[in-house]
Coordinates of C-alpha atoms and ligand atoms in Angstrom, one line a residue:
M1 CA -10.7 -37.5 90.2
A2 CA -8.8 -38.2 93.5
E3 CA -9.5 -35.9 96.6
K4 CA -6.8 -33.6 98.0
F5 CA -5.6 -33.4 101.8
Q6 CA -2.4 -32.4 103.5
A7 CA -2.6 -35.6 105.8
V8 CA -4.2 -38.7 105.0
V9 CA -3.8 -41.3 108.4
I10 CA -4.5 -44.8 107.8
G11 CA -5.7 -46.4 110.6
G12 CA -8.5 -45.1 113.1
G13 CA -7.1 -46.6 116.5
P14 CA -6.1 -44.3 119.6
G15 CA -2.7 -43.7 117.4
G16 CA -4.6 -42.1 114.7
Y17 CA -7.6 -40.9 115.5
V18 CA -5.7 -39.2 117.9
C19 CA -3.0 -38.0 115.5
A20 CA -6.2 -36.7 113.0
I21 CA -8.0 -34.6 115.1
R22 CA -4.2 -32.9 116.5
L23 CA -3.8 -32.6 112.4
S24 CA -6.8 -30.9 112.0
Q25 CA -6.5 -28.9 115.3
L26 CA -3.4 -27.5 113.8
G27 CA -5.0 -26.7 110.5
F28 CA -4.3 -28.9 107.9
R29 CA -7.0 -30.6 105.6
T30 CA -7.0 -34.3 107.3
A31 CA -9.1 -37.5 106.2
C32 CA -8.6 -40.9 108.4
V33 CA -8.7 -44.1 106.4
E34 CA -10.4 -46.9 108.8
A35 CA -11.2 -50.3 107.6
R36 CA -13.8 -51.1 110.6
N37 CA -17.2 -50.4 110.4
T38 CA -16.4 -48.5 113.5
L39 CA -13.9 -45.8 115.1
G40 CA -11.3 -46.7 117.5
G41 CA -9.4 -49.2 116.6
T42 CA -8.3 -52.4 118.8
C43 CA -8.8 -50.9 121.8
L44 CA -12.1 -49.7 121.6
N45 CA -14.1 -51.9 119.8
V46 CA -12.2 -55.1 120.7
G47 CA -9.2 -54.1 122.9
C48 CA -8.9 -52.2 126.0
I49 CA -12.5 -50.7 126.3
P50 CA -14.6 -54.0 126.3
S51 CA -12.0 -55.8 128.5
K52 CA -12.4 -53.1 131.2
S53 CA -16.3 -53.6 130.8
L54 CA -16.3 -57.5 131.6
L55 CA -13.3 -56.6 134.1
N56 CA -15.8 -54.2 135.9
L57 CA -18.7 -56.3 136.1
S58 CA -17.6 -59.5 136.7
E59 CA -15.9 -58.4 139.9
N60 CA -18.8 -56.6 140.7
F61 CA -20.7 -59.7 140.2
Q62 CA -18.2 -61.4 142.8
K63 CA -18.3 -58.7 145.1
A64 CA -22.2 -59.1 145.2
K65 CA -21.8 -62.7 146.4
K66 CA -20.0 -61.6 149.4
L67 CA -21.9 -58.9 150.2
Q68 CA -24.0 -61.0 152.9
N69 CA -20.9 -61.2 155.0
L70 CA -20.9 -57.1 155.5
G71 CA -24.2 -57.0 156.4
I72 CA -26.2 -56.3 153.3
E73 CA -28.7 -59.2 152.5
V74 CA -29.5 -60.1 149.0
G75 CA -31.3 -62.8 147.2
E76 CA -29.5 -65.4 145.2
V77 CA -26.7 -63.5 143.1
K78 CA -27.1 -64.9 139.5
L79 CA -25.4 -64.4 136.3
N80 CA -27.0 -63.3 133.2
L81 CA -24.4 -63.1 130.5
E82 CA -26.1 -62.1 127.9
K83 CA -27.2 -58.8 129.2
M84 CA -23.6 -58.3 130.6
M85 CA -22.3 -58.7 127.0
K86 CA -24.9 -56.4 125.7
N87 CA -23.4 -54.2 128.6
K88 CA -20.0 -54.1 127.5
E89 CA -21.3 -53.7 124.0
K90 CA -23.4 -50.4 124.4
S91 CA -20.0 -49.5 126.3
V92 CA -18.2 -50.0 123.3
S93 CA -20.6 -48.5 121.0
I94 CA -21.6 -45.0 123.5
L95 CA -17.2 -44.8 122.5
T96 CA -16.8 -45.5 119.1
K97 CA -19.5 -43.1 118.3
G98 CA -17.5 -40.3 120.4
V99 CA -15.1 -41.0 118.1
E100 CA -17.2 -40.3 114.8
F101 CA -18.4 -36.7 116.8
L102 CA -15.4 -36.0 117.1
F103 CA -14.3 -36.3 113.7
K104 CA -17.6 -33.9 113.0
K105 CA -16.4 -31.8 115.0
N106 CA -12.6 -31.3 113.9
K107 CA -13.7 -31.6 110.4
V108 CA -11.6 -34.8 109.9
S109 CA -12.7 -36.7 106.9
H110 CA -13.4 -40.5 107.4
F111 CA -13.4 -42.9 104.7
N112 CA -14.6 -46.5 105.6
G113 CA -12.7 -49.0 103.7
T114 CA -8.8 -50.5 103.5
G115 CA -6.6 -47.8 102.8
S116 CA -2.9 -48.9 100.8
I117 CA -0.4 -46.7 99.6
A118 CA -0.5 -46.1 96.2
S119 CA 2.8 -43.8 96.1
A120 CA 4.1 -41.4 98.3
N121 CA 1.5 -38.7 97.6
E122 CA -1.3 -41.1 97.3
V123 CA -3.2 -43.4 99.8
L124 CA -6.1 -45.8 97.6
V125 CA -8.9 -46.8 99.7
T126 CA -11.0 -50.1 98.6
T127 CA -14.2 -49.9 100.2
K128 CA -16.6 -53.4 101.9
D129 CA -18.3 -53.2 98.0
N130 CA -14.9 -52.6 96.3
K131 CA -15.2 -49.4 95.1
K132 CA -12.0 -47.5 95.0
I133 CA -11.3 -43.6 96.2
S134 CA -8.0 -42.3 95.5
L135 CA -6.7 -39.8 98.3
N136 CA -4.2 -37.3 97.3
T137 CA -2.1 -36.1 99.8
D138 CA 1.4 -34.2 101.3
N139 CA 1.8 -36.6 104.6
I140 CA 0.5 -40.3 105.4
I141 CA 0.8 -41.4 108.7
I142 CA 0.5 -45.3 109.1
S143 CA -1.3 -46.4 112.2
T144 CA -2.4 -49.8 111.5
G145 CA -2.2 -51.0 114.8
S146 CA -1.1 -54.6 116.0
I147 CA -2.7 -58.2 115.7
P148 CA -2.8 -61.3 117.8
V149 CA 0.3 -63.7 117.7
E150 CA -0.4 -67.3 116.8
L151 CA 1.2 -70.4 117.9
P152 CA 2.4 -72.5 114.8
G153 CA 0.0 -74.4 113.0
I154 CA -3.0 -73.4 115.5
K155 CA -5.6 -71.2 113.6
F156 CA -8.2 -69.1 115.9
D157 CA -11.5 -70.3 115.1
E158 CA -12.3 -68.2 117.9
K159 CA -15.0 -70.7 119.4
I160 CA -12.3 -73.1 120.6
V161 CA -8.9 -71.1 120.0
L162 CA -9.8 -67.9 121.2
S163 CA -8.0 -64.8 120.1
S164 CA -8.1 -61.9 123.1
S165 CA -11.6 -60.9 120.9
G166 CA -13.0 -65.0 121.3
A167 CA -12.5 -64.3 125.0
L168 CA -14.3 -61.3 124.9
D169 CA -17.5 -62.7 123.1
L170 CA -18.5 -66.3 124.6
K171 CA -21.6 -66.8 124.3
S172 CA -21.7 -68.7 128.0
V173 CA -18.8 -70.2 130.7
P174 CA -16.6 -72.2 130.3
K175 CA -16.1 -75.0 132.5
K176 CA -12.0 -75.1 131.9
M177 CA -10.5 -72.4 130.2
V178 CA -6.4 -73.3 129.4
I179 CA -4.4 -69.5 128.6
V180 CA -1.3 -69.9 127.1
G181 CA 0.4 -66.8 128.2
G182 CA 0.9 -65.0 132.2
G183 CA 0.7 -61.8 129.9
Y184 CA -1.5 -58.4 130.1
I185 CA -4.5 -60.4 128.1
G186 CA -4.0 -63.7 130.0
L187 CA -3.9 -62.1 133.3
E188 CA -7.3 -59.8 132.6
M189 CA -9.1 -62.3 130.3
G190 CA -8.5 -65.3 133.0
S191 CA -9.3 -63.0 136.0
V192 CA -12.7 -62.5 134.4
W193 CA -13.8 -66.1 133.2
S194 CA -12.5 -67.3 136.4
R195 CA -14.7 -64.9 138.5
L196 CA -17.5 -65.9 136.4
G197 CA -17.3 -69.6 137.1
S198 CA -14.2 -71.3 134.9
E199 CA -11.6 -73.2 136.4
V200 CA -8.4 -71.1 134.5
H201 CA -5.2 -72.6 134.1
V202 CA -2.4 -70.4 132.9
V203 CA 0.7 -72.3 130.6
E204 CA 3.4 -70.1 131.0
A205 CA 6.6 -70.5 129.7
L206 CA 8.9 -68.5 132.0
N207 CA 9.0 -68.9 135.7
Y208 CA 7.3 -66.0 136.3
I209 CA 4.4 -64.4 134.8
T210 CA 4.0 -60.5 133.8
P211 CA 7.6 -60.3 132.0
G212 CA 9.7 -56.8 132.1
M213 CA 8.0 -55.9 135.1
D214 CA 9.6 -56.1 138.4
K215 CA 10.3 -58.7 140.0
E216 CA 8.7 -58.5 143.4
I217 CA 5.3 -57.1 142.1
S218 CA 5.3 -60.4 139.7
S219 CA 6.0 -62.8 142.3
E220 CA 3.3 -60.9 144.8
F221 CA 0.7 -60.7 141.7
L222 CA 1.1 -64.4 140.9
K223 CA 0.8 -65.2 144.8
I224 CA -2.7 -63.2 145.1
L225 CA -3.6 -65.1 141.9
K226 CA -3.5 -68.7 142.7
K227 CA -5.1 -67.4 146.0
Q228 CA -8.3 -66.1 144.0
G229 CA -7.9 -70.1 142.4
I230 CA -6.0 -69.3 138.8
I231 CA -4.1 -72.0 138.1
F232 CA -0.4 -71.3 136.4
H233 CA 1.8 -74.0 134.9
L234 CA 4.8 -71.9 134.8
E235 CA 8.5 -73.5 132.7
T236 CA 6.0 -74.9 130.8
K237 CA 5.7 -75.6 127.0
V238 CA 2.8 -76.0 124.9
Q239 CA 3.9 -79.0 122.4
N240 CA 0.3 -79.2 120.4
I241 CA -3.1 -77.6 120.2
K242 CA -5.9 -80.2 119.1
N243 CA -9.0 -78.7 118.2
E244 CA -11.3 -81.3 118.9
K245 CA -14.6 -79.5 117.9
N246 CA -16.2 -79.5 121.7
S247 CA -13.4 -79.3 123.1
A248 CA -9.4 -78.4 122.7
K249 CA -6.4 -81.0 123.8
I250 CA -3.4 -79.1 124.8
S251 CA -0.1 -81.2 125.2
I252 CA 2.0 -79.6 127.7
Q253 CA 6.0 -79.9 128.9
D254 CA 6.9 -78.8 132.1
K255 CA 10.6 -78.4 132.6
T256 CA 11.7 -81.7 133.8
G257 CA 10.6 -82.8 130.5
K258 CA 7.9 -84.7 132.2
N259 CA 4.6 -84.3 129.4
S260 CA 0.5 -84.1 130.1
E261 CA -2.4 -83.2 128.5
L262 CA -5.1 -80.8 129.8
I263 CA -8.6 -80.9 127.8
A264 CA -10.9 -77.4 128.1
D265 CA -13.7 -76.4 126.3
V266 CA -11.2 -73.1 125.2
V267 CA -7.8 -72.6 124.9
L268 CA -6.8 -68.3 124.6
I269 CA -3.6 -67.9 123.2
S270 CA -1.9 -64.4 124.6
V271 CA 1.7 -65.1 123.5
G272 CA 1.8 -61.3 122.4
R273 CA 0.8 -59.5 119.5
K274 CA 2.8 -58.6 115.9
A275 CA 2.6 -55.3 113.8
N276 CA 0.1 -54.9 111.4
T277 CA 1.7 -54.2 108.0
K278 CA -0.9 -55.6 105.8
N279 CA -2.6 -54.3 102.9
L280 CA 0.1 -51.5 103.1
N281 CA 2.1 -51.9 99.8
L282 CA 5.0 -51.1 101.9
E283 CA 7.7 -53.3 100.0
K284 CA 6.9 -51.5 96.5
I285 CA 6.8 -48.4 98.2
G286 CA 10.5 -48.9 99.8
V287 CA 9.1 -48.2 103.9
S288 CA 11.7 -50.6 105.5
L289 CA 10.6 -52.8 108.4
D290 CA 13.1 -53.6 111.4
N291 CA 14.1 -57.2 112.3
K292 CA 10.7 -57.9 114.5
K293 CA 8.6 -56.7 111.1
R294 CA 7.5 -53.3 112.6
I295 CA 7.8 -50.1 111.2
K296 CA 11.2 -48.7 111.2
V297 CA 10.7 -44.7 112.0
N298 CA 13.3 -42.3 113.4
K299 CA 13.1 -39.8 116.3
E300 CA 10.8 -37.8 114.2
F301 CA 8.4 -41.0 113.3
R302 CA 9.8 -40.7 109.8
T303 CA 9.8 -43.8 107.7
S304 CA 13.0 -44.3 104.8
T305 CA 10.4 -42.3 102.8
K306 CA 10.3 -38.8 103.5
N307 CA 6.5 -37.8 104.2
I308 CA 5.7 -41.3 105.3
F309 CA 5.3 -41.1 109.0
A310 CA 4.4 -44.3 111.5
I311 CA 3.2 -44.2 114.9
G312 CA 1.3 -47.0 118.0
D313 CA 1.5 -50.8 118.0
V314 CA 2.4 -51.2 114.2
I315 CA 6.3 -49.6 115.2
S316 CA 8.6 -50.5 118.4
G317 CA 8.0 -49.8 122.1
P318 CA 4.9 -50.9 124.1
M319 CA 2.2 -51.4 122.5
L320 CA -0.6 -49.4 125.3
A321 CA -3.6 -47.2 123.8
H322 CA -1.4 -44.0 125.7
K323 CA 1.9 -44.6 123.8
A324 CA -0.2 -44.7 120.7
E325 CA -1.9 -41.5 122.0
E326 CA 0.9 -39.7 122.9
E327 CA 2.7 -40.3 119.6
G328 CA -0.3 -39.3 117.4
I329 CA -0.3 -36.0 119.0
A330 CA 3.6 -35.9 118.4
V331 CA 3.9 -36.4 115.0
A332 CA 0.9 -34.2 114.0
E333 CA 2.9 -31.4 116.1
L334 CA 6.4 -32.7 114.2
I335 CA 4.2 -32.0 111.3
A336 CA 3.2 -29.1 111.7
G337 CA 7.1 -27.8 112.1
Q338 CA 6.3 -27.8 116.6
S339 CA 8.6 -29.7 118.7
G340 CA 6.3 -32.5 119.7
H341 CA 7.8 -35.7 121.9
V342 CA 7.8 -38.9 123.7
N343 CA 8.8 -39.6 127.2
Y344 CA 9.5 -42.6 126.7
D345 CA 11.2 -43.8 130.3
L346 CA 8.1 -42.6 131.9
I347 CA 4.8 -44.6 129.9
P348 CA 2.9 -46.0 133.1
G349 CA 1.3 -49.9 132.3
V350 CA -1.4 -50.8 134.2
I351 CA -3.3 -54.7 134.6
Y352 CA -6.7 -53.6 135.3
T353 CA -7.1 -57.0 137.4
S354 CA -7.8 -57.3 141.3
P355 CA -5.8 -55.7 142.9
E356 CA -4.7 -53.7 140.0
V357 CA -0.8 -53.4 138.9
A358 CA 0.6 -50.0 138.1
V359 CA 4.2 -49.4 137.0
I360 CA 6.3 -46.5 136.0
G361 CA 9.8 -45.9 135.1
K362 CA 12.9 -48.3 136.2
T363 CA 12.4 -51.7 138.0
E364 CA 14.9 -52.6 140.0
E365 CA 16.4 -55.3 137.7
Q366 CA 17.0 -52.4 135.5
L367 CA 18.7 -50.0 137.8
K368 CA 21.0 -53.0 138.7
E369 CA 21.8 -53.9 135.0
G370 CA 22.3 -50.6 134.3
N371 CA 24.8 -50.3 137.5
I372 CA 22.7 -47.5 139.0
K373 CA 22.8 -47.0 142.7
Y374 CA 19.4 -47.0 144.6
K375 CA 17.2 -46.8 147.9
V376 CA 14.0 -48.7 147.9
G377 CA 11.0 -47.2 150.1
K378 CA 8.1 -49.9 150.4
F379 CA 4.7 -49.8 152.0
P380 CA 1.9 -51.7 152.5
F381 CA -1.6 -51.5 152.0
M382 CA -2.1 -53.8 155.1
A383 CA -1.2 -50.3 157.4
N384 CA -3.4 -47.9 154.9
S385 CA -6.5 -47.1 156.9
R386 CA -8.8 -46.3 153.9
A387 CA -7.7 -49.9 152.4
K388 CA -8.2 -51.6 155.6
T389 CA -11.4 -49.8 156.2
V390 CA -13.1 -51.0 152.8
N391 CA -11.8 -54.3 153.3
N392 CA -8.7 -54.6 150.0
A393 CA -5.8 -54.3 151.8
E394 CA -3.5 -56.6 149.3
G395 CA -0.6 -55.6 148.0
F396 CA 1.9 -52.4 148.3
V397 CA 3.6 -49.3 147.0
K398 CA 7.1 -50.0 146.0
I399 CA 9.6 -46.7 145.2
L400 CA 13.2 -46.7 143.6
A401 CA 14.9 -43.3 144.3
D402 CA 18.1 -42.7 143.0
E403 CA 21.2 -43.1 145.9
K404 CA 22.6 -39.5 145.4
T405 CA 20.1 -37.5 144.3
D406 CA 16.9 -39.1 145.6
K407 CA 15.3 -38.5 142.0
V408 CA 12.7 -41.1 142.0
L409 CA 13.3 -43.2 139.0
G410 CA 10.8 -46.3 139.8
V411 CA 7.4 -46.7 141.0
H412 CA 5.9 -50.8 140.8
M413 CA 2.3 -50.7 142.8
I414 CA -0.1 -53.8 143.3
G415 CA -2.9 -53.1 145.0
S416 CA -6.9 -51.7 145.0
H417 CA -7.1 -48.2 142.7
V418 CA -3.4 -48.0 141.8
G419 CA -4.0 -48.4 138.4
E420 CA -5.8 -44.3 138.9
M421 CA -2.6 -43.7 141.4
I422 CA -0.1 -44.5 139.1
A423 CA -1.0 -40.2 137.1
E424 CA 0.5 -38.7 140.4
M425 CA 3.6 -40.4 140.1
A426 CA 3.7 -39.9 136.4
V427 CA 3.2 -36.5 136.5
A428 CA 5.8 -36.1 140.3
M429 CA 8.1 -37.9 137.7
E430 CA 7.7 -35.9 134.9
F431 CA 8.8 -32.7 136.9
G432 CA 12.1 -34.6 138.2
A433 CA 10.5 -35.2 142.1
S434 CA 12.6 -36.8 144.6
S435 CA 11.2 -39.3 147.1
E436 CA 10.9 -36.4 149.6
D437 CA 9.3 -34.2 147.4
I438 CA 6.4 -36.9 147.5
A439 CA 7.1 -37.2 151.2
R440 CA 6.6 -33.8 151.9
T441 CA 3.8 -33.9 149.6
C442 CA 0.1 -33.4 151.7
H443 CA -1.9 -36.4 151.1
A444 CA -5.6 -36.8 151.7
H445 CA -7.2 -39.2 154.8
P446 CA -7.9 -41.6 154.4
T447 CA -7.1 -42.6 150.9
F448 CA -5.1 -45.2 149.3
S449 CA -2.5 -42.5 147.7
E450 CA -1.6 -42.4 151.3
A451 CA 0.7 -45.6 150.7
I452 CA 2.5 -43.3 148.3
K453 CA 3.4 -40.6 150.5
E454 CA 4.2 -43.7 152.9
A455 CA 6.2 -45.4 150.9
A456 CA 8.5 -41.9 150.0
L457 CA 8.8 -41.6 153.7
S458 CA 10.2 -45.0 153.6
V459 CA 12.4 -44.0 151.3
E460 CA 14.7 -42.5 154.6
K461 CA 13.4 -45.3 156.9
R462 CA 10.9 -42.6 158.5
A463 CA 7.6 -44.4 157.3
I464 CA 5.0 -43.6 159.9
H465 CA 2.3 -46.3 159.9
S466 CA 4.3 -48.9 159.5
Ligands
FAD1 P1 -5.2 -50.2 116.7 O1 -6.0 -50.1 118.1 O2 -4.8 -51.4 116.6 O3 -5.8 -49.5 115.1 C1 -5.2 -50.0 114.4 C2 -6.4 -49.6 113.1 O4 -6.1 -49.8 111.9 C3 -7.6 -51.0 113.4 O5 -8.8 -50.3 113.8 C4 -7.4 -51.4 112.1 O6 -8.7 -51.6 111.9 C5 -7.0 -50.2 111.0 N1 -6.5 -50.6 110.0 C6 -5.7 -51.8 109.6 N2 -4.6 -51.6 108.7 C7 -5.7 -50.5 108.0 C8 -6.2 -50.2 106.7 N3 -4.6 -51.1 105.7 N4 -6.5 -49.5 106.1 C9 -7.5 -49.1 107.0 N5 -7.5 -49.4 108.2 C10 -6.5 -50.4 108.7 N6 -3.5 -51.1 125.9 C11 -4.3 -49.6 127.0 O7 -3.1 -49.1 126.7 N7 -4.7 -50.4 127.8 C12 -5.4 -51.4 128.0 O8 -6.0 -51.5 129.1 C13 -5.6 -52.1 127.0 N8 -6.3 -53.6 126.8 C14 -6.3 -54.3 125.8 C15 -7.1 -55.6 125.7 C16 -7.1 -56.6 124.9 C17 -8.1 -57.5 124.4 C18 -6.1 -55.9 123.7 C19 -6.2 -57.1 122.4 C20 -5.1 -55.1 124.1 C21 -5.6 -54.0 124.7 N9 -4.7 -52.5 124.7 C22 -4.4 -51.5 125.9 C23 -3.6 -52.3 123.8 C24 -4.0 -51.3 123.0 O9 -5.3 -52.1 122.5 C25 -3.2 -51.3 121.7 O10 -2.3 -50.6 122.6 C26 -3.9 -49.3 121.0 O11 -5.2 -50.0 120.7 C27 -3.0 -49.6 119.7 O12 -3.3 -48.5 118.8 P2 -3.2 -48.2 117.2 O13 -3.8 -46.9 117.2 O14 -1.7 -48.7 117.3 O15 -3.5 -49.8 117.4
NAD2 P1 2.1 -60.2 126.9 O1 3.4 -60.1 126.4 O2 1.7 -59.4 127.8 O3 2.3 -61.7 127.9 C1 2.6 -62.9 127.0 C2 3.0 -63.7 127.0 O4 2.9 -65.3 126.7 C3 4.4 -63.8 128.0 O5 4.5 -63.4 129.3 C4 5.1 -64.8 127.4 O6 6.3 -65.0 128.2 C5 4.7 -65.5 127.2 N1 4.4 -66.5 125.9 C6 5.2 -66.4 124.7 N2 4.8 -67.4 123.9 C7 4.2 -68.4 125.0 C8 4.7 -70.2 124.5 N3 4.6 -70.1 123.5 N4 3.9 -70.3 125.7 C9 3.8 -69.9 126.9 N5 4.1 -68.8 126.8 C10 4.5 -68.0 126.1 O7 0.9 -60.4 125.5 P2 -0.6 -60.5 125.6 O8 -1.0 -61.1 126.9 O9 -0.6 -61.5 124.0 O10 -0.9 -58.6 125.2 C11 -0.2 -58.4 124.2 C12 -0.1 -56.9 124.7 O11 -1.5 -55.8 124.5 C13 0.6 -57.0 125.7 O12 1.7 -56.7 125.6 C14 -0.2 -54.9 126.1 O13 0.9 -53.8 125.6 C15 -1.5 -55.0 125.4 N6 -2.6 -55.1 126.6 C16 -2.4 -54.3 127.3 C17 -3.2 -54.0 128.0 C18 -3.6 -52.9 129.5 O14 -2.6 -52.5 128.9 N7 -3.8 -53.2 130.5 C19 -4.2 -55.4 128.4 C20 -4.2 -56.3 127.6 C21 -3.3 -56.1 126.5

């Protein structure tokens, strides 16, 4: 006999598990179906968490090699990649077990298996040993995330031709690594392996990296990454990749039409991700997709079938864990008759390289395109006392404010700690802050965050320290 629930969430990533917990908090008898053996989705298992672990450890490795210059004598600094990977796995395991604990605490029923939608009120779970479990439910929330995009005709083997999952799990440091795509994954993973000793080449189709970011930030970022030793091939197309068992042969063509070849130990394909709608039986149920094959939803996350909802990477919007979480909470509250909502204008983006990149709100290009008149305030970390003291003074803060009202419209930063500092601006902007509000807020000294205050002062050309 089918078990009866008020809500069944398919997918236990940051969208799905957060949604299941919130539904349970709101009094719904809730189940979450997850195909992986562990909870946490892409983010905890093969995304945000393992990548941030390796970014941190590789940065420490690189810093340790430079300690001598700072008057700290250490012995020879050597890499033990196996231990580093174990440390990464430990972080993943602690956090995925943490979600299991939260499910127990909040009385969410966890089903380990692949969920498919048998009818608008039934989810069928197929377990690894092929057992079928039927879940009867009033509401279904699809949160099945995304999967990496392959290049036409080139399959991931995760040994030579890698997706991000393979790049997070290499057994040795490749001598040479080619990365196709200069976006979030390419630049974070490129930084990791370059710090650990690989010669890293990034092949990017556009003439800039990190599309969608403020151009000034993206060109400063490019300059810094080049200085760190990453080699960029911009405006370059990949013609063909040959997997030669022990190496990859990548044929490329630059903007002048010149063809050449890169031979590498591994090639990482990081050209974006696509919605994962496999196994769900959507067509039969009548759930429509949009023109990019993502699940189409209205403002309340409702699909074309009334009691079926979708959130996270499987719908439109930035493919970010915190966006999926916000949607998970909003949809649970909407199902409960409350007024959950997500402010899509204020979703921060952070790239966890060194220095970090952190952005929120409109870019200068978007303001120009929308004919919105704006003022710019900028402050370099070179003039920030904390940044100078800790020898970490690359980058700047840029604030865009409305020319008339002074309301902050966008903040774009590159520098140390900016991934943490962006939260200050997210809160300020949610409250509709003006640049003057920021400029008149006392910031502790000496901190990196004083650069935000100075950038705000600089909107009215009255920065003190530059
Ligand atoms: P997912 O996390 O993809 O979870 C979906 C889950 O559904 C999966 O566990 C999958 O197994 C399960 N599933 C799929 N189909 C079924 C089915 N039929 N039945 C049962 N279960 C199913 N974002 C950030 O904000 N910050 C970062 O630092 C960051 N770093 C990243 C690094 C990498 C290398 C990658 C790949 C991504 C990163 N992201 C980051 C993006 C982030 O991981 C995603 O945006 C986020 O995980 C999306 O959450 P989700 O719940 O929508 O989907
Ligand atoms: P991306 O969209 O960030 O970058 C893809 C890049 O590949 C772009 O620069 C694009 O111009 C380029 N490209 C596309 N086709 C190409 C081709 N044929 N040849 C050369 N270049 C090509 O995608 P991603 O790096 O794969 O990451 C996927 C998503 O995962 C990101 O968009 C982001 O939402 C998420 N993510 C977030 C974080 C974070 O928040 N720190 C980290 C990793 C991943």
